[in-house]
XYZ file of C-alpha atoms in Angstrom:
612
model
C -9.092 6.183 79.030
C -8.675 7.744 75.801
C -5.727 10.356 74.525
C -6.903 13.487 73.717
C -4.149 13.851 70.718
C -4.631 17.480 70.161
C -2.356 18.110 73.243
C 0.003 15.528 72.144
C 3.170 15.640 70.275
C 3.010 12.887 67.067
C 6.747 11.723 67.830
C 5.559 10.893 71.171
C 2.757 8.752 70.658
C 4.382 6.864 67.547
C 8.029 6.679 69.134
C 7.289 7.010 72.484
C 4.085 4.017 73.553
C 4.167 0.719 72.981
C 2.113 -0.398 70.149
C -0.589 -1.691 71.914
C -1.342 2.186 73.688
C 0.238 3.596 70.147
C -3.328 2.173 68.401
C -5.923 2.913 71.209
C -4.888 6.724 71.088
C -5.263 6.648 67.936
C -8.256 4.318 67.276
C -11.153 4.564 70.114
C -12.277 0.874 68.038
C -10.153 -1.038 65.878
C -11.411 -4.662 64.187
C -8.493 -6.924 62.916
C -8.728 -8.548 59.878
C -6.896 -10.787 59.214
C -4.017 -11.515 56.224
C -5.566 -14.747 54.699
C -8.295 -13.170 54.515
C -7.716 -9.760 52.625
C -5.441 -12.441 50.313
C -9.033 -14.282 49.859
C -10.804 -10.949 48.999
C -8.072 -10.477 46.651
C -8.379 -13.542 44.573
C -11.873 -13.783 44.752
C -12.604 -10.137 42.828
C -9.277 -11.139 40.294
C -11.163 -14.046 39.452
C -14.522 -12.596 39.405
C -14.115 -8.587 38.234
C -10.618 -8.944 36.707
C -6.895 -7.825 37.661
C -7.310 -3.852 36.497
C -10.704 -3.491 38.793
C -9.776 -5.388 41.580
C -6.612 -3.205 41.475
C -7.863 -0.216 41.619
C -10.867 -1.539 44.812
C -7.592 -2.558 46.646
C -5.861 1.193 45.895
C -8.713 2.827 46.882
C -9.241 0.765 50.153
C -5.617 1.418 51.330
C -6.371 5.364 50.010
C -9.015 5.512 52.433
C -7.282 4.071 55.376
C -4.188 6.275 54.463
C -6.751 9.564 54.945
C -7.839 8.282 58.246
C -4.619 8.465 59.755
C -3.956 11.679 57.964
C -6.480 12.855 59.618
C -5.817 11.740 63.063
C -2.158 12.364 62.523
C -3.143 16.407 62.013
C -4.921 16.552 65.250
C -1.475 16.023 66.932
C 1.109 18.711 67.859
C 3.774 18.800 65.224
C 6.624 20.719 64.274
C 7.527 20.515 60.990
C 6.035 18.925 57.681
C 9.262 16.737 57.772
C 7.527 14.902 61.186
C 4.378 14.308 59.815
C 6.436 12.739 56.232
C 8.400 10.210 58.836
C 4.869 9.891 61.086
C 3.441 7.872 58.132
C 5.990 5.103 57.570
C 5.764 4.349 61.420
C 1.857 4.399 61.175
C 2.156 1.754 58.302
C 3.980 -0.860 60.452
C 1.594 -0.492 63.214
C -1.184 -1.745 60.932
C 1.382 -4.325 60.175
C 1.164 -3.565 56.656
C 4.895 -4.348 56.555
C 8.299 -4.957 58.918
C 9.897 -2.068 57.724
C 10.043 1.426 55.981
C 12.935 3.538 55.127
C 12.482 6.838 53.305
C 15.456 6.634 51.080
C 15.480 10.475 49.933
C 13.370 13.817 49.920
C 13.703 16.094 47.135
C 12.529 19.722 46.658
C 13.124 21.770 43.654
C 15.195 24.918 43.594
C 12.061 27.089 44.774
C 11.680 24.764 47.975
C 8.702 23.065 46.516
C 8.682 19.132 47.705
C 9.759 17.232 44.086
C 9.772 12.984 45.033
C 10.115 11.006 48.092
C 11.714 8.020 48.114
C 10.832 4.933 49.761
C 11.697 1.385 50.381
C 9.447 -1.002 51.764
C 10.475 -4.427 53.850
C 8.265 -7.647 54.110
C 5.023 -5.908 52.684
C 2.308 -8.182 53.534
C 0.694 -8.399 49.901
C 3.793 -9.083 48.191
C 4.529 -12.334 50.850
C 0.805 -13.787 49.827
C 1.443 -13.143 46.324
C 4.638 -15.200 47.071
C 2.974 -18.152 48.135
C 1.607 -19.225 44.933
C 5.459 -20.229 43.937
C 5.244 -17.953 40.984
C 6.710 -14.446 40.524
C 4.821 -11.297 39.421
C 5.643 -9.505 36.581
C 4.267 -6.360 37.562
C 4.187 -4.800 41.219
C 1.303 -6.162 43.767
C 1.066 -3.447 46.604
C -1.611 -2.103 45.931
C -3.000 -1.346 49.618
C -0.329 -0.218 50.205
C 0.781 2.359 47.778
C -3.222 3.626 48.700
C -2.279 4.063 52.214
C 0.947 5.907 51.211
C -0.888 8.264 48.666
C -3.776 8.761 50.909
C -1.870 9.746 54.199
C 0.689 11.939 52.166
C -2.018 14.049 50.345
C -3.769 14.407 53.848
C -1.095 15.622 55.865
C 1.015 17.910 53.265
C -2.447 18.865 52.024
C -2.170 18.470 48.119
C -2.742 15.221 46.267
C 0.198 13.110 46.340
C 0.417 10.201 43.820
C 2.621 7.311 44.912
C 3.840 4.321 42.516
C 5.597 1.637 43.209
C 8.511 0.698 41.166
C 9.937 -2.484 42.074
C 8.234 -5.147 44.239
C 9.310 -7.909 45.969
C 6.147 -10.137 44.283
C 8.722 -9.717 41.334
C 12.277 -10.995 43.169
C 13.311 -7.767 43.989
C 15.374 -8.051 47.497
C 12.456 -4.964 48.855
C 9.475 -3.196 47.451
C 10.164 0.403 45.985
C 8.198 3.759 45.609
C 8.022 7.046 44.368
C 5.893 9.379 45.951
C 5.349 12.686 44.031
C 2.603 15.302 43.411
C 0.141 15.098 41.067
C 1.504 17.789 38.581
C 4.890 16.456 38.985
C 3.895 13.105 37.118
C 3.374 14.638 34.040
C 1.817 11.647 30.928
C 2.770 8.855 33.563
C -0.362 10.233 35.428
C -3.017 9.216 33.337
C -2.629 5.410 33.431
C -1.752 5.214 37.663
C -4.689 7.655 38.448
C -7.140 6.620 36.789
C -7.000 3.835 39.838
C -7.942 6.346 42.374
C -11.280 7.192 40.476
C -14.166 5.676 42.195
C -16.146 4.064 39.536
C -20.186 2.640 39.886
C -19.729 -1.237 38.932
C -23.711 0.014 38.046
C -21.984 2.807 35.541
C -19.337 0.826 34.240
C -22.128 -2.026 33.429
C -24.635 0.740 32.094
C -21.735 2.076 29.639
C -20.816 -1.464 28.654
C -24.151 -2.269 27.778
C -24.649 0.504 25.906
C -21.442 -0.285 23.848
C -23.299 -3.693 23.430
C -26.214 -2.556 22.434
C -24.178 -0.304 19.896
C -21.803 -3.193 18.363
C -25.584 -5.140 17.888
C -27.207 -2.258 15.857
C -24.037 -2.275 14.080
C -24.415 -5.806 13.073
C -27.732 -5.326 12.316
C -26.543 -3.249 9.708
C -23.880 -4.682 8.911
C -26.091 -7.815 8.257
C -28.378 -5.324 5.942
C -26.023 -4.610 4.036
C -24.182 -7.612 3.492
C -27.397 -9.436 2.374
C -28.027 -6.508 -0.266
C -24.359 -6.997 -1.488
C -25.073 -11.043 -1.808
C -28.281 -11.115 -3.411
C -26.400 -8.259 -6.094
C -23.686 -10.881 -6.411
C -26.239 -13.847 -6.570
C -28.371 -11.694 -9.377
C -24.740 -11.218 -11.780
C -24.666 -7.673 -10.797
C -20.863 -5.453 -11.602
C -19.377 -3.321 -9.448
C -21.194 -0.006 -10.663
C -24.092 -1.579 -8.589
C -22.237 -2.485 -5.644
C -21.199 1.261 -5.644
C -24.817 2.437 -5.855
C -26.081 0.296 -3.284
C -22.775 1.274 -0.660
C -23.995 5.016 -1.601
C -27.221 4.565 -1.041
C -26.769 2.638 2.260
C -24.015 4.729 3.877
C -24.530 8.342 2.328
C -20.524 8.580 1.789
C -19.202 8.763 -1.814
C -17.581 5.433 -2.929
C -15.367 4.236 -5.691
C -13.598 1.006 -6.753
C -10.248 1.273 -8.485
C -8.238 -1.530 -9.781
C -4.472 -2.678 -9.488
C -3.215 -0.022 -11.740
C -4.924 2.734 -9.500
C -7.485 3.744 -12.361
C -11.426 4.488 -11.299
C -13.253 1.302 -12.660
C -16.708 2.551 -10.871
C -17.502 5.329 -8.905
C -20.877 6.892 -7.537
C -21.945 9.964 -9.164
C -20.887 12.721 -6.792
C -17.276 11.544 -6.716
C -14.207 14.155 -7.406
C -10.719 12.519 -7.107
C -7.740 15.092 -6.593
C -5.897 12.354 -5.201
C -2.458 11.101 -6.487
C -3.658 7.599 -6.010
C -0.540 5.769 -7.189
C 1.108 7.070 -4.012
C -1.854 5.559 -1.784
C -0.630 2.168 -0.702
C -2.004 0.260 1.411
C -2.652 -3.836 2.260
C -4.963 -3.138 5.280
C -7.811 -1.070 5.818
C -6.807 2.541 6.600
C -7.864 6.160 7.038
C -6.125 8.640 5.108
C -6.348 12.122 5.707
C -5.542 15.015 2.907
C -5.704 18.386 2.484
C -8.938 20.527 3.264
C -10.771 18.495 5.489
C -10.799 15.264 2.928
C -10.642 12.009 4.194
C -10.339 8.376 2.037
C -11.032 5.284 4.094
C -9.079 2.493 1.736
C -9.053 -1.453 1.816
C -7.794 -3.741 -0.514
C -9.559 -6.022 -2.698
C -7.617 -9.544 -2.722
C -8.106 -11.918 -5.670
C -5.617 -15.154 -5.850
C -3.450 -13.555 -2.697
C -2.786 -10.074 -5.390
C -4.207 -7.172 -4.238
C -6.485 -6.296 -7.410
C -7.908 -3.098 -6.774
C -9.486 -0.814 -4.102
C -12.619 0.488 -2.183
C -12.614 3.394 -0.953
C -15.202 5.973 1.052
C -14.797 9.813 0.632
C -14.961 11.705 3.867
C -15.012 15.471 3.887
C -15.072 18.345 6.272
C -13.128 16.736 8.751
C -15.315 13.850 9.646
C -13.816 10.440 10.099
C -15.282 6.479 10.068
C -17.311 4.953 12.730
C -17.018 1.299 13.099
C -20.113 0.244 10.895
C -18.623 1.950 7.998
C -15.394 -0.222 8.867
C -17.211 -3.175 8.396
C -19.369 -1.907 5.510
C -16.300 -1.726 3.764
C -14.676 -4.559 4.302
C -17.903 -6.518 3.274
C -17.591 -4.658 -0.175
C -14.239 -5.439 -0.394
C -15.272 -9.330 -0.124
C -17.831 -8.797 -2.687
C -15.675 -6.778 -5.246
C -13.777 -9.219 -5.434
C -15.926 -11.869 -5.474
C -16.696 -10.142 -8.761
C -13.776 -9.680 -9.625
C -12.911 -13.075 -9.458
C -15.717 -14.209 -11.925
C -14.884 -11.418 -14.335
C -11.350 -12.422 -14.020
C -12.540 -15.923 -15.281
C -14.878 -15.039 -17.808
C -11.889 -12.497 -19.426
C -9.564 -14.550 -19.463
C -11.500 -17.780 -20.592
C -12.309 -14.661 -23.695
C -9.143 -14.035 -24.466
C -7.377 -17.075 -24.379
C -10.183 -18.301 -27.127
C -9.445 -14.842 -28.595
C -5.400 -15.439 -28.530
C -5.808 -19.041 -29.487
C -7.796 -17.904 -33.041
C -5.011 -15.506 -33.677
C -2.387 -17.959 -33.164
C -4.829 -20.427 -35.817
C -4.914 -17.277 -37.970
C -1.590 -16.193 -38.306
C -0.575 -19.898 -38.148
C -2.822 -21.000 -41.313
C -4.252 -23.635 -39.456
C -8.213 -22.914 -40.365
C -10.105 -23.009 -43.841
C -11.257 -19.769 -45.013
C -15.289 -20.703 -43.931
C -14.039 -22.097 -40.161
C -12.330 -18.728 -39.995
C -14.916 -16.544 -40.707
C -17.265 -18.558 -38.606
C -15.120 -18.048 -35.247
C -14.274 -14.576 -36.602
C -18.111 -14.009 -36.116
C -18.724 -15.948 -32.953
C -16.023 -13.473 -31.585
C -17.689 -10.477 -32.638
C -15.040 -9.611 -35.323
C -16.699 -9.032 -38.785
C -14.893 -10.751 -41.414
C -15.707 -7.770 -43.744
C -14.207 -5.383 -41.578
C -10.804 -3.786 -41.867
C -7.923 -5.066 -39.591
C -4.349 -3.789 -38.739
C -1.801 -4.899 -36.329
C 1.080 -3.656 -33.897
C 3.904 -5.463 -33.474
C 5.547 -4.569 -30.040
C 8.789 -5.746 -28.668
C 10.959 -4.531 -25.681
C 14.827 -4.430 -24.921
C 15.415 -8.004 -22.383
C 16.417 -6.823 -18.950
C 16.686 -10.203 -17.783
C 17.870 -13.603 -19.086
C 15.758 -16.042 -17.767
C 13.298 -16.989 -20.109
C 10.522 -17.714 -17.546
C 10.857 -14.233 -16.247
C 10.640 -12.980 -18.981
C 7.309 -14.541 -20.273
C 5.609 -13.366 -17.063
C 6.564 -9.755 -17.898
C 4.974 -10.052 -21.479
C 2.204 -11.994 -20.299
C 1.628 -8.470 -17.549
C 2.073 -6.554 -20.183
C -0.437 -8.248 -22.700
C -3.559 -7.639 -19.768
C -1.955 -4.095 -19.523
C -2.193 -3.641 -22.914
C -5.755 -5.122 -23.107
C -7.165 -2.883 -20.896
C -5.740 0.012 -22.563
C -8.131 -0.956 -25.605
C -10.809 -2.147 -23.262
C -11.071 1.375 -21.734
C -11.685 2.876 -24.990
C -14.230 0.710 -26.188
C -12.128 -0.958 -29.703
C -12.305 -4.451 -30.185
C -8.896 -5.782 -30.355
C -6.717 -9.010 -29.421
C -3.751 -8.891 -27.807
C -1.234 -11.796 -27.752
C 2.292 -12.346 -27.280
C 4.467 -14.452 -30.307
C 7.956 -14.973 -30.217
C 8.582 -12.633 -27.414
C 6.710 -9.611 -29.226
C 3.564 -8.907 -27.888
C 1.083 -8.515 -31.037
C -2.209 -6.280 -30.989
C -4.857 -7.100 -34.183
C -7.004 -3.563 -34.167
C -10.519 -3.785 -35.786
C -10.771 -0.674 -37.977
C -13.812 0.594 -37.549
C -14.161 0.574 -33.665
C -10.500 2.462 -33.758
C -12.220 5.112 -36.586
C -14.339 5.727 -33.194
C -11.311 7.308 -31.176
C -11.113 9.887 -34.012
C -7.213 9.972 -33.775
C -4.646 9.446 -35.772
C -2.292 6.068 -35.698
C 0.581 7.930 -34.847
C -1.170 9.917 -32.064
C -2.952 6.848 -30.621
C 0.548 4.762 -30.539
C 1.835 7.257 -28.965
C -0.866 6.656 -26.121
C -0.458 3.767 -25.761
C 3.752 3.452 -25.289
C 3.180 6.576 -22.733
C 0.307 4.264 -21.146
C 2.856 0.972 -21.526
C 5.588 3.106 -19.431
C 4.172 4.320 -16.650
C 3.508 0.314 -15.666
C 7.002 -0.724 -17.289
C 9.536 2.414 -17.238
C 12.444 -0.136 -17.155
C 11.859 -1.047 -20.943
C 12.458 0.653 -24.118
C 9.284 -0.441 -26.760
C 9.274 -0.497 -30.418
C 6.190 -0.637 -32.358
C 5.612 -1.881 -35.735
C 2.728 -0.444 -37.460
C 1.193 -2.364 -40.496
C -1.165 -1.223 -43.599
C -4.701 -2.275 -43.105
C -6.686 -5.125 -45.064
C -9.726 -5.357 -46.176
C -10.389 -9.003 -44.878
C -9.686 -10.381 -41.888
C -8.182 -13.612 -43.439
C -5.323 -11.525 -44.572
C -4.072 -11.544 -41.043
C -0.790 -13.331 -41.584
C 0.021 -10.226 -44.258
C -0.313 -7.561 -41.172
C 2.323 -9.965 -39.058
C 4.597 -10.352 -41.447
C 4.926 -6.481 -42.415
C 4.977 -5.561 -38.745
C 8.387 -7.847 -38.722
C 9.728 -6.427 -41.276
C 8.967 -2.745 -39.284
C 11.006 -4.100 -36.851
C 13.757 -5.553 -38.739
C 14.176 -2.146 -40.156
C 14.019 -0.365 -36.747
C 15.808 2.428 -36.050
C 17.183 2.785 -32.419
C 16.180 6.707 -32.141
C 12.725 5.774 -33.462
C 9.812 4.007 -31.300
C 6.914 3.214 -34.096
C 7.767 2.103 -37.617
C 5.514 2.378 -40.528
C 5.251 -0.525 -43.021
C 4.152 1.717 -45.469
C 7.416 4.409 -45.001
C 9.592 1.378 -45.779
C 8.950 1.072 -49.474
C 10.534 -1.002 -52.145
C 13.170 -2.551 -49.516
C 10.037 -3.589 -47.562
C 10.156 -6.891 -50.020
C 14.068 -7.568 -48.339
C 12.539 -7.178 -44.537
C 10.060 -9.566 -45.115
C 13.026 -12.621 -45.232
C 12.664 -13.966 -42.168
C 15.966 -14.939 -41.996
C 18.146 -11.738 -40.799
C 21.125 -12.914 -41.488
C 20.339 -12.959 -45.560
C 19.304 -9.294 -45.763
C 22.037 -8.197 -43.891
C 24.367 -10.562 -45.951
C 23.184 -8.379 -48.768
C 24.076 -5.001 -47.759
C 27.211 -6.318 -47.089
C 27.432 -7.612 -50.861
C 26.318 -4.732 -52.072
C 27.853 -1.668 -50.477
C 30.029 -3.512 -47.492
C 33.111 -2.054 -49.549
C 32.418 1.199 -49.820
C 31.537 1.583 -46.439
C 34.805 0.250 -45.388
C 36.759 2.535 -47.091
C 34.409 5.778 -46.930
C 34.925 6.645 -42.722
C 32.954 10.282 -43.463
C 30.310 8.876 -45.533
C 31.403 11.539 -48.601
C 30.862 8.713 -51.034
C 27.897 7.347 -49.750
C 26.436 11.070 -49.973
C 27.279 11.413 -53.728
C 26.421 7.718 -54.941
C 22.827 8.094 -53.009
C 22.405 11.672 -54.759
C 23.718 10.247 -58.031
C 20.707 6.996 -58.396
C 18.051 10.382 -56.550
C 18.279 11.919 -59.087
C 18.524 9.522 -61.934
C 22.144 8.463 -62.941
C 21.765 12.370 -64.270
C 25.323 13.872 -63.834
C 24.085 17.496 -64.030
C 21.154 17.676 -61.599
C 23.685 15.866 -59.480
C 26.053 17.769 -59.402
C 23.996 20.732 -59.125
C 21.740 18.659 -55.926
C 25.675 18.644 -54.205
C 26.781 21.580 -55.442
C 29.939 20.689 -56.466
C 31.402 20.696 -60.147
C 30.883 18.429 -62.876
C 34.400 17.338 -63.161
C 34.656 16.215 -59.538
C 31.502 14.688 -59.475
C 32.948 12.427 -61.902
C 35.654 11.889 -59.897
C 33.975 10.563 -57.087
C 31.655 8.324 -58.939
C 34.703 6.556 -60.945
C 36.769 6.189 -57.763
C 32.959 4.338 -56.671
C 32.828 2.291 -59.044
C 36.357 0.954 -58.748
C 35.594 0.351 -54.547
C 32.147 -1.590 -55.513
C 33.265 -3.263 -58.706
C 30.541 -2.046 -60.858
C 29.520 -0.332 -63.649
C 27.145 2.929 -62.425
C 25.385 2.716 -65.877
C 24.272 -0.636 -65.328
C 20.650 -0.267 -63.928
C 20.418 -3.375 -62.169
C 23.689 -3.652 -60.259
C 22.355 0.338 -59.314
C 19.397 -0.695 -58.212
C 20.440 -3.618 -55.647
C 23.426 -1.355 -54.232
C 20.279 1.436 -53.880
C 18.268 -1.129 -52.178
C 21.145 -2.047 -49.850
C 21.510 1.867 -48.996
C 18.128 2.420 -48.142
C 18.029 -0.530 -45.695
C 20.891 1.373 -44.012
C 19.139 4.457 -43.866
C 15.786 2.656 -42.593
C 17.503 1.086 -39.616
C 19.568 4.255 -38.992
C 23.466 3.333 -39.326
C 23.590 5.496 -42.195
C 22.402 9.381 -42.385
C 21.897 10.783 -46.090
């Protein structure tokens, strides 16, 4: 005969029966199942529907049976929500769930509101099975169970109650522990531990994977498109200004393709940069966002394990890159570089032809009719007017290897300086100084001044090498492009003149003392000033003398417009030039011996260790 509960107190039945009358007045039909089996079930959807769904079936089957006792449990007389708390842990070993439950601690917050219970469980049945297989967990395995717990709990106290457990004995724990709080108590832990309460359609969950299928195949199909387009471009020798159109025209997004140095090689035609781009760094694909709504998906374009440049799509008012346009990219990043790579080739094949005809040039190694020949085969007309630069920086390192490397940078950097504005030049390195021969009439195109463009290009050389200090030789121009070896030697003589405070050096502001810098032994000219005016140097520490014998030869060995130039009187002036002559040894009415010490003073002046 069955119980009728509702006149029943809870403690009774669950303390006061045996088990046996404990579960028929509270079941009118029970069916066992038993242990091996549920274990079975268990493995069976693992294997079949994964850990993370057959999780959350298991949760949600323990839920349910946790909400039929609720349920029962609230049609029994009860005093306090404290009996119907302990009411649960006694209904769990009757199932046989477990051997034992102790409820460790209730907590309520200072308003009386319940915060946590906690719970330790003994023996639970799914951790023991687990157990069997001789190999630990390494995450909790009670799933039933912590469904049972949450799904009594949020029964009988009436508000969704969220239970975890925190250590399991599937892991070597000594017992299984839980938390069991309410749902707003959880705060971001919720999300990932509810989510297995949610009772999902397998049909949905199939339906929404298909469709993500079905959308990762149209993207291929795309994908595909496009990357055919981009190979038969390739395959037909097309640049990069056509990948760029064809990206455009497939995707709708602006696109451009920058290189190593973060300058716009190729863009498509509604492209606006504000960017800093030297800032943007980057050796994966990425989304960057900017100001006002403007978005730059980047990748880098790899040649030879260097990253040589970048492709980038524009992205404005706020939008952001589906997955195609992931790929997309990444496909035109393999063809830019493919590209790349073949210009790469074909440049430097040019320019090593181009650096090796210099090298003949400057050399004298070819016959004035092979010259002109390969002058013309390189698209440099022997008629045309040349000039050269001379550069050369202050060493930062001593070994010699490292050192080429940095010149041999700095000669491509250099290269595509000129390259960018359309003159036809070669750029080598000699000797450590990186040499530049400038055809004159695709420079006359620039419609700038020498000084102006050298200037350009040291402010273009520092932003990629701020740790050096360049000085630039400048030479006259020829008329003929055999008189090469002319330009080089006058541009080393620029530089043997140099003066520290001054970057570029004129051949032609050197004048008669030119002839002296043109020794290319150092050692001699400098020999010479010694020679000449070593004495007087020695012995004249505020340069008073040097002054008055440089104003004296100025202004033609004339003792009046001297002395007038230095204001000074005549008798003085006299002064100082005898007490000259007697330091240097010479008569300063002999022209000659005047002229060499002149020379020597003027070299001083040139190279700045002497200011007159």
């Amino acid at each position: 005969m069955s119980t009728d509960l509702s006149r029943t107190n809870l403690n009774d039945v669950l303390f006061g029966l045996p088990k046996e009358e404990a579960l028929h007045a509270f079941y009118e039909r029970m069916v066992t199942i038993p242990i091996t089996a549920i274990s079975s079930l268990k493995k069976e959807l693992r294997s079949t529907i994964g850990d993370d769904r057959s999780k959350g079936i298991f949760v949600r089957y323990g839920w349910h049976n946790g909400v039929s006792d609720g349920e029962k449990a609230l049609t029994c007389e009860w005093e306090s929500e404290l009996d119907l708390i302990n009411a649960g842990p006694q209904l769990h070993q009757l199932h046989g769930y477990l051997d034992r439950v102790e409820i460790d601690d209730i907590r309520y917050d200072d308003e009386g509101d319940l915060e946590a219970i906690d719970v330790s469980w003994f023996n639970s049945f799914e951790a023991d099975e687990y157990l069997k297989n001789g190999i630990p967990s390494d995450q909790p395995v009670c799933h039933t169970m912590c469904g049972y717990a949450s799904g009594y709990l949020s029964t009988v106290l009436k508000r969704p109650i969220l239970v975890k457990e925190t250590k399991c004995s599937a892991m070597g724990e000594d017992k299984c522990e839980v938390i069991c709080m309410p749902m707003e108590k959880w705060g971001q832990e919720l999300e990932n531990e509810y989510r297995y309460y949610q009772s999902n359609s397998m049909i949905q969950e199939l339906d929404e994977i298909t469709a993500k299928f079905k959308k990762e195949r149209d993207n291929l199909n795309k994908a595909y498109h496009v990357h055919r387009k981009l190979i038969e471009e390739l395959l037909a020798k097309q640049g990069l200004q056509k990948i760029v159109d064809l990206l455009y025209e497939t995707t709708g997004l602006p696109v451009f393709i920058e290189n190593e140095y973060h300058q716009i090689m190729v863009k498509s035609n509604n492209v606006t940069i504000d960017a800093d781009l030297d800032k943007i760094n980057t050796k994966t694909t990425d989304f960057i966002t900017g100001p006002e709504g403007i978005g730059i998906l980047r990748t880098p374009i790899w040649l030879e394990q260097e990253i040589k440049g970048y492709c980038s799509f524009i992205y404005l008012d706020d939008h952001t890159p589906n997955d195609l346009e992931y790929m997309v990219i990444d496909q035109a990043s393999l063809t830019a570089s493919i590209i790349l790579l073949n210009e790469n080739i074909k440049v430097n094949t040019e320019q090593n032809i181009r650096r090796g005809f210099l090298s003949d040039v400057l050399g004298r190694r070819l016959e004035k009719e092979e010259l002109y020949k390969i002058a013309y085969y390189l698209n440099f007309n022997p008629d045309d007017s040349y000039w050269m630069l001379t550069m050369e920086r202050d060493i930062n390192n001593s070994e010699l290897n490292y050192e080429i490397e940095v010149n041999e940078d700095l000669v491509r950097y250099i290269n595509l300086f000129f390259k960018e504005r359309k003159i036809n030049a070669i750029v080598s390195q000699k000797a450590g100084k990186i040499i530049t021969l400038i055809e004159y009439s695709s420079f006359k195109e620039v419609c700038m001044k020498q000084s102006k463009f050298i200037k350009q290009l040291l402010k273009h050389c520092s932003r990629r090498f701020g740790d050096y200090k360049f000085f630039v030789g400048v030479s006259s121009v020829v008329q003929k492009i055999d008189q090469l070896p002319t330009l080089y030697d006058e541009t080393i003589a620029t530089l043997k003149a140099k003066n520290p405070n001054k970057q570029i050096q004129f051949f032609e502001d050197l004048g008669i003392e030119s002839v002296l810098f043109q020794i290319p032994d150092e050692t001699l000219i400098n020999r010479f000033v010694e020679k000449q005016v070593g004495q007087l140097l020695e012995c004249d520490k505020n340069s008073e003398l040097v002054e008055t014998l440089y104003a004296y030869i100025e202004n033609g060995l004339n003792i009046n417009h001297t002395a007038k130039a230095l204001t000074m009187s005549i008798s003085g002036l006299r002064y100082r030039l005898d007490k000259i002559s007697d330091i240097l040894n010479i008569d300063l009415n002999d022209t000659q011996s005047v002229f060499s010490v002149y020379m020597a003073l003027n070299i001083l002046k040139t190279k700045g260790k002497i200011k007159i």
